[in-house]
mmCIF file of C-alpha atoms in Angstrom:
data_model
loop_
_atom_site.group_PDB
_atom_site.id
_atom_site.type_symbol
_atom_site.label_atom_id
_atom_site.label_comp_id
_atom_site.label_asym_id
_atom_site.label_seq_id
_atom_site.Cartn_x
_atom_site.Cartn_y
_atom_site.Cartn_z
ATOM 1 C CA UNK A 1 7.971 26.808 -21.384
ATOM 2 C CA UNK A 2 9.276 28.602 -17.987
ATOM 3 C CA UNK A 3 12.969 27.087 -17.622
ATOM 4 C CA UNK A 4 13.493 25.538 -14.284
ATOM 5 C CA UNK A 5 16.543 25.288 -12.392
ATOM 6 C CA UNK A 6 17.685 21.764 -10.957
ATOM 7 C CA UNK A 7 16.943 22.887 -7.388
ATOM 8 C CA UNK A 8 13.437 23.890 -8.621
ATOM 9 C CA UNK A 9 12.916 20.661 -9.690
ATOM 10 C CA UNK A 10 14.274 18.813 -6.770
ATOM 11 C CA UNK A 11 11.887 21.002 -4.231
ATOM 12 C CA UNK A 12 9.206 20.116 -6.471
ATOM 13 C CA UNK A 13 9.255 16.749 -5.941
ATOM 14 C CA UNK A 14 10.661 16.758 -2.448
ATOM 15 C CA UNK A 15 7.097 19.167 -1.762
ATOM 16 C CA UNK A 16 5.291 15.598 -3.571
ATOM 17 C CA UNK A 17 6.638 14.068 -1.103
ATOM 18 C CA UNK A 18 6.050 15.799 1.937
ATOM 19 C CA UNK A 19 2.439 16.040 0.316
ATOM 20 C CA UNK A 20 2.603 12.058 0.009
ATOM 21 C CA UNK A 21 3.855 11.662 3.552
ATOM 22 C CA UNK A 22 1.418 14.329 5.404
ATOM 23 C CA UNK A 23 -1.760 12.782 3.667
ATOM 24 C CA UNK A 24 -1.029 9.540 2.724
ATOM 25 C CA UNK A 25 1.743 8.029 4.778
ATOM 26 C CA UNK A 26 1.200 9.238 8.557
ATOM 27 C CA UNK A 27 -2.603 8.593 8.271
ATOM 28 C CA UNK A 28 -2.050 5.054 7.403
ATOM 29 C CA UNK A 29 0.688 4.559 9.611
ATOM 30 C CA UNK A 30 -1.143 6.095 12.498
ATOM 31 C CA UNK A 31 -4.173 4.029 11.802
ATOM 32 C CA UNK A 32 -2.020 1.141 11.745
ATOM 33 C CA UNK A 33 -0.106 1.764 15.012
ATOM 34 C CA UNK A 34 -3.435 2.651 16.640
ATOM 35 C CA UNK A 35 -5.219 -1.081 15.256
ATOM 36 C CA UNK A 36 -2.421 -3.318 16.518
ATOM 37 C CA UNK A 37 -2.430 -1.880 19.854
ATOM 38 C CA UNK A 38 -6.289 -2.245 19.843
ATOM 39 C CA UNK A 39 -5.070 -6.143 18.707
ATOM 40 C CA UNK A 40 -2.920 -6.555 21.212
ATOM 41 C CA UNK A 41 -4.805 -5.371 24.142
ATOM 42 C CA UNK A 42 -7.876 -7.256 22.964
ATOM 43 C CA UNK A 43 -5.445 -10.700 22.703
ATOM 44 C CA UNK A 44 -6.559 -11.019 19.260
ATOM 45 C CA UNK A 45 -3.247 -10.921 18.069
ATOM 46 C CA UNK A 46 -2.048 -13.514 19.986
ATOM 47 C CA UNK A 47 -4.904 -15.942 18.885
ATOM 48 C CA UNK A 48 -4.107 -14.529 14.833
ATOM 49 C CA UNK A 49 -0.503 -15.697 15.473
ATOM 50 C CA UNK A 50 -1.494 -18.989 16.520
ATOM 51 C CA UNK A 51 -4.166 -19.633 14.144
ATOM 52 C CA UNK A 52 -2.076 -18.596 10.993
ATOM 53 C CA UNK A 53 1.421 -20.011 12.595
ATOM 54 C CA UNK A 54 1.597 -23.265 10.764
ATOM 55 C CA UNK A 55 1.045 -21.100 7.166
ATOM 56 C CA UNK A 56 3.121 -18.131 8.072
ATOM 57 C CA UNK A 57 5.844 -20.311 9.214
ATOM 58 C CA UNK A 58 6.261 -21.894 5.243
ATOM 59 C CA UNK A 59 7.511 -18.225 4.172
ATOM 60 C CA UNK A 60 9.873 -17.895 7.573
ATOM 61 C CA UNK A 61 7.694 -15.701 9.350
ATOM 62 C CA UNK A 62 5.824 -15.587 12.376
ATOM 63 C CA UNK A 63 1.360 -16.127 12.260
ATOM 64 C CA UNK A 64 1.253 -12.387 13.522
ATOM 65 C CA UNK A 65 2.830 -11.528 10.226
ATOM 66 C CA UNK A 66 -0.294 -12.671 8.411
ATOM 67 C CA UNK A 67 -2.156 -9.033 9.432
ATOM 68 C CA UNK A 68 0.497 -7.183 7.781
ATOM 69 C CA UNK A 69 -0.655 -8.832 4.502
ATOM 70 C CA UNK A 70 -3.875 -8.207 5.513
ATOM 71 C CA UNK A 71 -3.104 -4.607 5.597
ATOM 72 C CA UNK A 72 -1.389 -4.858 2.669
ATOM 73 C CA UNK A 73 -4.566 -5.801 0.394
ATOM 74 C CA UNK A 74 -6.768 -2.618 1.712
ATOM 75 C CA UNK A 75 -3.653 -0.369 1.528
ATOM 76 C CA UNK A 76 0.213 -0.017 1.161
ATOM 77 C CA UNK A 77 0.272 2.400 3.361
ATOM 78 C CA UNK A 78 -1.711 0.284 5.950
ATOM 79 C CA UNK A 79 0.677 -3.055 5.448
ATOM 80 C CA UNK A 80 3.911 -1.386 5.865
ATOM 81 C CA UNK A 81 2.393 0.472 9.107
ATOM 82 C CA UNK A 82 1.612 -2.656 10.683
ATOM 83 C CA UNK A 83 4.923 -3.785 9.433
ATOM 84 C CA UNK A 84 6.859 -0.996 11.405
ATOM 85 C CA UNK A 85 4.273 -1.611 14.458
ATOM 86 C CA UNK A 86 5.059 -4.947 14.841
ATOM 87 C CA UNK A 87 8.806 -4.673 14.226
ATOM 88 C CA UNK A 88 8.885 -1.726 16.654
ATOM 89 C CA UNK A 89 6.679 -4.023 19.190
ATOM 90 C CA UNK A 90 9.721 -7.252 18.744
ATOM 91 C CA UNK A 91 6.994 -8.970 17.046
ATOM 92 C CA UNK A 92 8.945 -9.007 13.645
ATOM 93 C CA UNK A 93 12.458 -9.084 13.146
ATOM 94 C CA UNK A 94 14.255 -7.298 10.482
ATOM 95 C CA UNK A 95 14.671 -10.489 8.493
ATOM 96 C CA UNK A 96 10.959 -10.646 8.867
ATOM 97 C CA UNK A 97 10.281 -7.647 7.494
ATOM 98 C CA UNK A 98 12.916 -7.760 4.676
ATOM 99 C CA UNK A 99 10.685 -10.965 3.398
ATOM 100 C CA UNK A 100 7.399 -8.772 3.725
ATOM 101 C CA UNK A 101 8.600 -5.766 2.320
ATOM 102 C CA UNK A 102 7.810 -7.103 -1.979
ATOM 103 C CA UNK A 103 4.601 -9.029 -0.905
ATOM 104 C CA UNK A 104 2.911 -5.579 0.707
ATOM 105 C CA UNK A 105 4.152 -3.975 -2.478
ATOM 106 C CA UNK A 106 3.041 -6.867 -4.859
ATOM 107 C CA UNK A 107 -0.522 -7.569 -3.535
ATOM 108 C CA UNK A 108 -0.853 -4.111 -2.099
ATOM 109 C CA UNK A 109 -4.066 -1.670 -2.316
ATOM 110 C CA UNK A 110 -5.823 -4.281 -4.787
ATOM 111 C CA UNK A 111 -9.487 -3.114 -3.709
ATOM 112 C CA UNK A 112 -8.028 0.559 -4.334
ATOM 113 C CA UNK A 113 -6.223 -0.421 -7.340
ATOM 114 C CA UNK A 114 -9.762 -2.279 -8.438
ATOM 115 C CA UNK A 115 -11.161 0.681 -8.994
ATOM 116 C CA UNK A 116 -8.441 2.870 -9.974
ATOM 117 C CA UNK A 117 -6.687 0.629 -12.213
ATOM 118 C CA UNK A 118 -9.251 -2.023 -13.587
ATOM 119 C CA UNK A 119 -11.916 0.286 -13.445
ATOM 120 C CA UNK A 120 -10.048 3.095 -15.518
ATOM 121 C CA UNK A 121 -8.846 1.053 -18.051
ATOM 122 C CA UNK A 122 -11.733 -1.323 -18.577
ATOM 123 C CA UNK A 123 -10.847 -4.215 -18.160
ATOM 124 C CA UNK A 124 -13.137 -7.269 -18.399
ATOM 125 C CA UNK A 125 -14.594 -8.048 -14.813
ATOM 126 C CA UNK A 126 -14.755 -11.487 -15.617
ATOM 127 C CA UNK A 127 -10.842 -11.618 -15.137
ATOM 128 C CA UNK A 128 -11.024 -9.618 -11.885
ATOM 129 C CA UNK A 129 -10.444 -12.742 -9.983
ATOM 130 C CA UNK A 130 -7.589 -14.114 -12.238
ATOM 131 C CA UNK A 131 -5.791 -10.440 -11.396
ATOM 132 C CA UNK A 132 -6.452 -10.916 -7.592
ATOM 133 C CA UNK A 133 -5.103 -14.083 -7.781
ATOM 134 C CA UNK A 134 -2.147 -13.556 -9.516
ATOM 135 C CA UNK A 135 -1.529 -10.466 -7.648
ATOM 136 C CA UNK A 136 -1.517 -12.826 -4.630
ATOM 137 C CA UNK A 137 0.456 -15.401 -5.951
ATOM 138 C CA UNK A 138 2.973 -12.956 -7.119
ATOM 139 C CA UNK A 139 3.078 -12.193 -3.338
ATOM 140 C CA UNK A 140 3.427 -15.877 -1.839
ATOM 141 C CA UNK A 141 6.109 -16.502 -4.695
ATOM 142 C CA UNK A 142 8.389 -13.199 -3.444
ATOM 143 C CA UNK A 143 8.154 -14.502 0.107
ATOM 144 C CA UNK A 144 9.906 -17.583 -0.761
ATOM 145 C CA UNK A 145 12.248 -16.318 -2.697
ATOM 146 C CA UNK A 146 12.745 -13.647 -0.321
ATOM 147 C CA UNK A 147 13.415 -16.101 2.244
ATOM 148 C CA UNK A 148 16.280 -17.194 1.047
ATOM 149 C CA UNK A 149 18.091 -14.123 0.574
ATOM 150 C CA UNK A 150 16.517 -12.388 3.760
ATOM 151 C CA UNK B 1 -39.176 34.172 20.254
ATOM 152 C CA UNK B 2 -40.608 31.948 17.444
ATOM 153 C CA UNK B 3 -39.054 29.331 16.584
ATOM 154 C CA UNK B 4 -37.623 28.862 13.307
ATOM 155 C CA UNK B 5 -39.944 26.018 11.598
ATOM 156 C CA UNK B 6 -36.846 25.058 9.521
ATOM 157 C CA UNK B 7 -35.390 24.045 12.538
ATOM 158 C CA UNK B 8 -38.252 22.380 13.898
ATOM 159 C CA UNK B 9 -38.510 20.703 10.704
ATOM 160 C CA UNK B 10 -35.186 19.055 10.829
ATOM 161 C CA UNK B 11 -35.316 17.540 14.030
ATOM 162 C CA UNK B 12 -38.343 15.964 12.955
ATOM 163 C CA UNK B 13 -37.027 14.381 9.948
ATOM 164 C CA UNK B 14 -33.672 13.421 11.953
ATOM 165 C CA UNK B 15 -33.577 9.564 11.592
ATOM 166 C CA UNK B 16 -31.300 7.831 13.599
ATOM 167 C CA UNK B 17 -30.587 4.492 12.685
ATOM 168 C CA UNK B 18 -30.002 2.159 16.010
ATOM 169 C CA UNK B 19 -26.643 1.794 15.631
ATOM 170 C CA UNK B 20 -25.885 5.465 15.564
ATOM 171 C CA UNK B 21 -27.079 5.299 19.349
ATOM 172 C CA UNK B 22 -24.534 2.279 19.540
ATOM 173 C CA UNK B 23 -21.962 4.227 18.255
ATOM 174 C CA UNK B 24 -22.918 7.093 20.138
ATOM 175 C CA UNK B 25 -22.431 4.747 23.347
ATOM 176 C CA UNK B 26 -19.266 3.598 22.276
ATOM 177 C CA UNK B 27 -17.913 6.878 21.566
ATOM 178 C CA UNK B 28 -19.095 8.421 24.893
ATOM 179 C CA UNK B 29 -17.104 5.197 26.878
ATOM 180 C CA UNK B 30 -14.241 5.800 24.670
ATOM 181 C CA UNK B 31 -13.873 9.135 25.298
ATOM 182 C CA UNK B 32 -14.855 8.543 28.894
ATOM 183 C CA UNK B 33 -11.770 7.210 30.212
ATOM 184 C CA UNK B 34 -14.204 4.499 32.244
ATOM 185 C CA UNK B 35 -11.365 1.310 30.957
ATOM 186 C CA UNK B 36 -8.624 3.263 31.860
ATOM 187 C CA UNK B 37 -7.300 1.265 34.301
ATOM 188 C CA UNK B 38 -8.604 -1.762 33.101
ATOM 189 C CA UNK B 39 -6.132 -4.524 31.324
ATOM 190 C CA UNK B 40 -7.809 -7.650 28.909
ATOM 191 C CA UNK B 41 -9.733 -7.126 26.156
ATOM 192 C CA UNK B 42 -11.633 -3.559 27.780
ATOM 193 C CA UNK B 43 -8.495 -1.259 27.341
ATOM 194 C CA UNK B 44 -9.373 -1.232 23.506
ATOM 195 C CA UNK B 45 -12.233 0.798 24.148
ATOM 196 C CA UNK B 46 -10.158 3.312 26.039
ATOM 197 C CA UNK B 47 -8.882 6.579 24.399
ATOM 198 C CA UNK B 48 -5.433 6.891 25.908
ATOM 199 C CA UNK B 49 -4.611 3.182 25.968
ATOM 200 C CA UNK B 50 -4.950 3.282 22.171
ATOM 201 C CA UNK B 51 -3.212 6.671 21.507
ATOM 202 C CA UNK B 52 -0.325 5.097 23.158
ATOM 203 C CA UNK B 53 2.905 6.375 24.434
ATOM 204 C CA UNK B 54 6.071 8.141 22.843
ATOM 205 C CA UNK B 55 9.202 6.404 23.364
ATOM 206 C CA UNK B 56 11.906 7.698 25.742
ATOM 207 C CA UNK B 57 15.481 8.307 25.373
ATOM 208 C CA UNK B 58 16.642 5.134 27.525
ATOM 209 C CA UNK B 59 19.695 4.577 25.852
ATOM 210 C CA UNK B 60 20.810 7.912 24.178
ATOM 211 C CA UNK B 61 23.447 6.033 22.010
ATOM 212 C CA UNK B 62 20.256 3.826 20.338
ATOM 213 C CA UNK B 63 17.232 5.957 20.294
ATOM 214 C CA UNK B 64 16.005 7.848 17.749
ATOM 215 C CA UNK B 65 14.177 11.180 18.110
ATOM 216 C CA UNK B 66 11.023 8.792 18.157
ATOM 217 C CA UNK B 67 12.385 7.070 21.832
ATOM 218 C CA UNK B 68 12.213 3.409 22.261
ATOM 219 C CA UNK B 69 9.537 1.720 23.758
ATOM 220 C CA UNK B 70 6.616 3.580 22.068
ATOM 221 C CA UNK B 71 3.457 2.771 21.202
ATOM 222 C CA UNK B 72 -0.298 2.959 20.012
ATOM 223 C CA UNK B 73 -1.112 6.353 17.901
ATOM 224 C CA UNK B 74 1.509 8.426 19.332
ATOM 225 C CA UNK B 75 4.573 5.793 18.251
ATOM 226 C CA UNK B 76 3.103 5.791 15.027
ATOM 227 C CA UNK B 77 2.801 9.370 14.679
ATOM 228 C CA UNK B 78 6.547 9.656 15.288
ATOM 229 C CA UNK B 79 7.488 6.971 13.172
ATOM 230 C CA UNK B 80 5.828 8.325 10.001
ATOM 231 C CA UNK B 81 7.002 11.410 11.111
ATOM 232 C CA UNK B 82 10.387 9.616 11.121
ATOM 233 C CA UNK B 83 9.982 8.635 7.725
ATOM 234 C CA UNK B 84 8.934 11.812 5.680
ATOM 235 C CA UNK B 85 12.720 12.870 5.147
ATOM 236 C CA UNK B 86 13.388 9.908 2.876
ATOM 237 C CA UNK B 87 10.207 10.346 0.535
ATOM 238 C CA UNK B 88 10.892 13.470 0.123
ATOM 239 C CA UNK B 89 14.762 13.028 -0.318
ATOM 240 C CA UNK B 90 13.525 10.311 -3.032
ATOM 241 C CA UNK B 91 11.079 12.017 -4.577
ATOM 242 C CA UNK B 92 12.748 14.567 -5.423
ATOM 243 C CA UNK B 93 15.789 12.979 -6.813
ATOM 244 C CA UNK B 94 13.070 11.037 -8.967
ATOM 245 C CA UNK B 95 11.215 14.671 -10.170
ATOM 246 C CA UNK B 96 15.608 15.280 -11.007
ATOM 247 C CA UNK B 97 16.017 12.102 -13.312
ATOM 248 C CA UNK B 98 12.488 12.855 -14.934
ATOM 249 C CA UNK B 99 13.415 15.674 -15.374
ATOM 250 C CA UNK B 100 16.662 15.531 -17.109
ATOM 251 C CA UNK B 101 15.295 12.988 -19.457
ATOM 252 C CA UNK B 102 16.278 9.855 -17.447
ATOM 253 C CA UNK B 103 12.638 8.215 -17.647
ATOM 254 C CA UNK B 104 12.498 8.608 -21.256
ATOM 255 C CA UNK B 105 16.035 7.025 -21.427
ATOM 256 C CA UNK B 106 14.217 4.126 -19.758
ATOM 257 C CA UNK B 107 11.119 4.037 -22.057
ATOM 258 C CA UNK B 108 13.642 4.096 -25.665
ATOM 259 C CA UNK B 109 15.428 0.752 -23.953
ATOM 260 C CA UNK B 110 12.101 -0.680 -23.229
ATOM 261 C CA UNK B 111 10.734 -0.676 -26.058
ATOM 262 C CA UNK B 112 12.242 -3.304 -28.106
ATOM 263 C CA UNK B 113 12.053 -6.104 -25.350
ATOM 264 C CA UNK B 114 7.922 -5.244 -24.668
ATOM 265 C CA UNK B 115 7.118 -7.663 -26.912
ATOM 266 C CA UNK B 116 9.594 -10.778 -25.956
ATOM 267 C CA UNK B 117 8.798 -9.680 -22.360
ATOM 268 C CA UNK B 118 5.132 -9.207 -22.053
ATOM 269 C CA UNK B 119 4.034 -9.804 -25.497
ATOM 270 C CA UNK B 120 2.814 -6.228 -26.037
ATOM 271 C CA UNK B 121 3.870 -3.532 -28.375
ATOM 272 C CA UNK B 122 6.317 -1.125 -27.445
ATOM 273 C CA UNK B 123 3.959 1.854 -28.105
ATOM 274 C CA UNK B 124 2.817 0.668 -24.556
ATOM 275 C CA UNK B 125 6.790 1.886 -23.438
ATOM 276 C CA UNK B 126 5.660 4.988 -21.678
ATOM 277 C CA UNK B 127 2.594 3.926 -20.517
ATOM 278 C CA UNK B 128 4.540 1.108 -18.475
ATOM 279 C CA UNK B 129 7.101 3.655 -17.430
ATOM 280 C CA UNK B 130 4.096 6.107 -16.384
ATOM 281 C CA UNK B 131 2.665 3.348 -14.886
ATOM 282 C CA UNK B 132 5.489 2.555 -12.628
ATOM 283 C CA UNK B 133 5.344 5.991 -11.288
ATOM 284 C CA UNK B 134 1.370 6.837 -10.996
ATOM 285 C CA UNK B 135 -1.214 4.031 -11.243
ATOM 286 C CA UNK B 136 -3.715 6.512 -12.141
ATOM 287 C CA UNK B 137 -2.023 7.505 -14.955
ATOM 288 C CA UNK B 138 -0.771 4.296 -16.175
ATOM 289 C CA UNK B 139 -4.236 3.416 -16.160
ATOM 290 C CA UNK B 140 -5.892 6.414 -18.140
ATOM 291 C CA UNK B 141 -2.981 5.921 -20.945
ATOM 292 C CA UNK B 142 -4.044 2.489 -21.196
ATOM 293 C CA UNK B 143 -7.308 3.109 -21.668
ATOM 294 C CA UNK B 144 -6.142 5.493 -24.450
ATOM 295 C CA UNK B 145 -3.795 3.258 -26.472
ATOM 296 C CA UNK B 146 -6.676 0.661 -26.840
ATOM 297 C CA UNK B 147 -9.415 3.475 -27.764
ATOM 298 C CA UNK B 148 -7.069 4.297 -30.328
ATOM 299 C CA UNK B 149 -6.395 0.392 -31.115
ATOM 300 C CA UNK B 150 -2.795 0.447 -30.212
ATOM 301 C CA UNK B 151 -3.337 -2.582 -28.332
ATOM 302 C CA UNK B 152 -5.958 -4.772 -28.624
ATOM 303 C CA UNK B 153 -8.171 -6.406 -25.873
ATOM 304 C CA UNK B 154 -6.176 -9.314 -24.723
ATOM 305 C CA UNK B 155 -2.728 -7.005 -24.995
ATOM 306 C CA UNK B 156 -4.582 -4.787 -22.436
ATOM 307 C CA UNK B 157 -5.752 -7.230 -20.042
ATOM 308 C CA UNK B 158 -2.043 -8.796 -19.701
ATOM 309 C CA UNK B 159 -0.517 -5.012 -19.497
ATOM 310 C CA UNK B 160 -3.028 -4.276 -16.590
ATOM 311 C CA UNK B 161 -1.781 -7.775 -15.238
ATOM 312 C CA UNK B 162 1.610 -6.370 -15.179
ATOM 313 C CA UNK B 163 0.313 -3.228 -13.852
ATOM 314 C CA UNK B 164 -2.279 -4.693 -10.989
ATOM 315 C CA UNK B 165 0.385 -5.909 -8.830
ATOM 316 C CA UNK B 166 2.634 -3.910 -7.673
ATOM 317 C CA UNK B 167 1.017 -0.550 -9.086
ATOM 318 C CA UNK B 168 2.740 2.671 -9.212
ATOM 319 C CA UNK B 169 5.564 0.892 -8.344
ATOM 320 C CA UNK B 170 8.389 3.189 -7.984
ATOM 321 C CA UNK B 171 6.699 5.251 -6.359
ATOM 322 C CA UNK B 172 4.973 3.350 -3.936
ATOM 323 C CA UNK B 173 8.113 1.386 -2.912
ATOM 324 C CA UNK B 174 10.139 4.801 -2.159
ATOM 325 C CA UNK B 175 7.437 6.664 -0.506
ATOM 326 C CA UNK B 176 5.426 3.982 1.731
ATOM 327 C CA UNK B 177 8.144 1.126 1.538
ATOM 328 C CA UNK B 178 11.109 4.010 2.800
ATOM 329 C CA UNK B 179 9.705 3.323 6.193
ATOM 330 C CA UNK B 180 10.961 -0.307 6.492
ATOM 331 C CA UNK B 181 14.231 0.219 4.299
ATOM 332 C CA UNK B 182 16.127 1.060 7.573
ATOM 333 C CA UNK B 183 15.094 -2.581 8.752
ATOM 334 C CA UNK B 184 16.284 -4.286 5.824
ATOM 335 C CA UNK B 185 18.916 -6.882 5.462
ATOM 336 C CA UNK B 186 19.592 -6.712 2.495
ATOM 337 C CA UNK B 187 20.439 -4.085 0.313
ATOM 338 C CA UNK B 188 17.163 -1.905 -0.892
ATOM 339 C CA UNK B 189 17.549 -2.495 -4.581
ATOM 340 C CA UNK B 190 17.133 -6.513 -4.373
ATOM 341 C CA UNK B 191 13.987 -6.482 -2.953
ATOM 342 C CA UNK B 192 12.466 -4.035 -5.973
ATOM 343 C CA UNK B 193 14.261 -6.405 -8.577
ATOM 344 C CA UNK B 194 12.130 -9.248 -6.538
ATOM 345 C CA UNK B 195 8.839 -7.071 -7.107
ATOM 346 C CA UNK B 196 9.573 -6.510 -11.166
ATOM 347 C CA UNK B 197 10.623 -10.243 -11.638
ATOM 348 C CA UNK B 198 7.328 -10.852 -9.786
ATOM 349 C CA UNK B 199 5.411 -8.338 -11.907
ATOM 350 C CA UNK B 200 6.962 -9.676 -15.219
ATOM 351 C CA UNK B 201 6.317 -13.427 -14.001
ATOM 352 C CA UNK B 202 2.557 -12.402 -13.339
ATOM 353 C CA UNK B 203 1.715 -10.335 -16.461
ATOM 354 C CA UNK B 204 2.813 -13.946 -18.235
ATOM 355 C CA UNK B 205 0.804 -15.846 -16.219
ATOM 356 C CA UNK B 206 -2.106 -13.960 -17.692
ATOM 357 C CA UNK B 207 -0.913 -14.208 -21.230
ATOM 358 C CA UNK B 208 -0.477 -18.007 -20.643
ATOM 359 C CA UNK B 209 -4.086 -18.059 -19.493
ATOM 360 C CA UNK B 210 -5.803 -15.656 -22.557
ATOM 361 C CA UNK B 211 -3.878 -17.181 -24.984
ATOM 362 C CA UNK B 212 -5.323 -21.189 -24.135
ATOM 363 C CA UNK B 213 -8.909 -20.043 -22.802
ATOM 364 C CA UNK B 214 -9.999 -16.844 -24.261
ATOM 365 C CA UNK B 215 -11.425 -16.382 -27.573
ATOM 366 C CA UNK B 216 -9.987 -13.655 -29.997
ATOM 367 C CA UNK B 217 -11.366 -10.153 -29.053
#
């Protein structure tokens, strides 16, 4: 085996990561950007924030939060971009987002994941919707605990 | 000039479905600029309005390079742009550690609390720690260690539990979750000791659940 030098190593994975952030991260984030606006010039957000207001508000968190977990579930990438969006736009605060931040990660990319995780590894479809839910669950649990330490 | 019956041929068999002429429509008033003035509900049909703005340097001493006041496609564009340095900062300290044996330090003091923790057999030790890093591969060596009986059904199904939420955890939370760790309040470890807690807590959930209503595999 070629012998590689620490610095080797480190651009190596600092390349993975400009790899991960050219075709993975910016994407999402753009698409993300590019949907709130779209919800925010249509009003929708305004009537999301309202409708979900009474839930959101049992984790500390405004209704508009509620499409960052909606994000979330399709993609990461795609929760934490409406995340930033909606921080950047004085939606969220940064206590807001410092209770979001383990539920995008916990209930994250699950229809991905569905296929790439569940799918690989074969397990049982008949617990697919036990996994969602717990997945979920795992999610609503951080939030409160979150919110106390926020 | 004859025509080329190939051609011919495939515009004849072109089938449009009727909402490719909606889309067309849409794209053509998109494009068009036609809601560019307009404000409500309209503007989301209009290019520009939806590619945004980049911020601008109001106040020097706050600003980043991405401005303040940004937004639509272009604020986003600068924000992830914003971001890259710290995934690939992280990521490369994390090829470092891997490579100087640090992940297998992790897997040898794993694998004697697997079973207490998740109830599955420390063989699984760097699966999970592969798992943590790459769901894909978490997920193929999974497969593999109950092909080869390692684990049996029901071991699996909690392990993929564990795995489901939260997957390729390390990774995901210091590439995509880098861009909110400037926001934070707290510091950036506590909220990835939140996610494994979470992760741990699930997996058991699942265990509970096989062990009182599924039959022996």
């Amino acid at each position: 085996m070629q012998t590689k030098t620490i610095v080797d190593v480190f651009v190596d994975g600092a390349r993975k990561g400009w790899n991960v952030g050219i075709s993975s991260i910016l994407p999402n984030v753009l698409m993300a950007f590019a949907l709130i606006q779209i919800l925010k010039v249509t009003g929708l957000l305004t009537i999301l924030g309202k409708v979900f207001g009474p839930v959101m508000a049992l984790f500390g968190l405004p209704g508009e939060a509620v499409t960052v977990l909606m994000g979330a579930w399709l993609s990461m990438g795609g929760g934490i971009g409406v995340a930033a969006s909606l921080y950047t736009g004085k939606i969220l605060s940064a206590t807001h987002v410092t209770i979001l931040l383990p539920a995008i990660i916990l209930m994250g990319a699950q229809i991905q994941y569905m296929g790439r995780l569940l799918g690989t590894a074969g397990v049982q479809t008949r617990y697919y919707p036990m996994l969602f839910g717990i997945s979920v669950m795992n999610a609503v649990i951080a939030m409160l605990i979150m919110r106390f330490v926020a | 000039m004859s025509e080329d019956p190939k051609k011919s041929s495939i515009v004849e068999d072109l089938k449009v479905p009727w909402y490719g002429y909606v889309a067309l429509i849409l794209a053509i008033v998109f494009f068009s600029g036609i809601f560019a003035k307009k404000a409500g509900w309209v503007a989301a049909f209009d290019f520009n309005t939806i590619n945004g703005a980049f911020g601008t340097m109001k106040d020097a001493a706050k600003a980043t390079f991405a401005g303040q006041g940004g937004y639509g496609a272009r604020a986003g564009f600068l924000f992830a742009l914003g971001l890259i340095p710290a995934v690939m900062l992280a990521l490369g300290v994390v090829e470092v550690i891997d490579h100087l044996g640090g992940l297998k330090a992790g897997q040898k003091l794993l694998t004697p609390i697997l079973r207490p923790l998740l109830g599955i057999p420390g063989i699984a030790g760097l699966a999970l720690v592969t798992s943590l890093q790459s769901t894909d591969a978490g997920a193929g060596m999974t497969k593999m260690l109950r092909e080869t009986d390692y684990i049996t059904e029901k071991e699996k199904t909690v392990f993929c539990a564990f795995q489901f939420s939260a997957g390729g955890t390390v990774t995901n939370y210091l590439s995509s979750g880098a861009a909110l760790f400037p926001f934070l309040t707290v510091p950036i470890i506590l909220p990835l000791v939140v996610i494994f807690v979470m992760k741990i807590f699930g997996a058991n959930v699942m265990r509970l659940y096989l062990q009182r209503f599924a039959k022996e595999d």
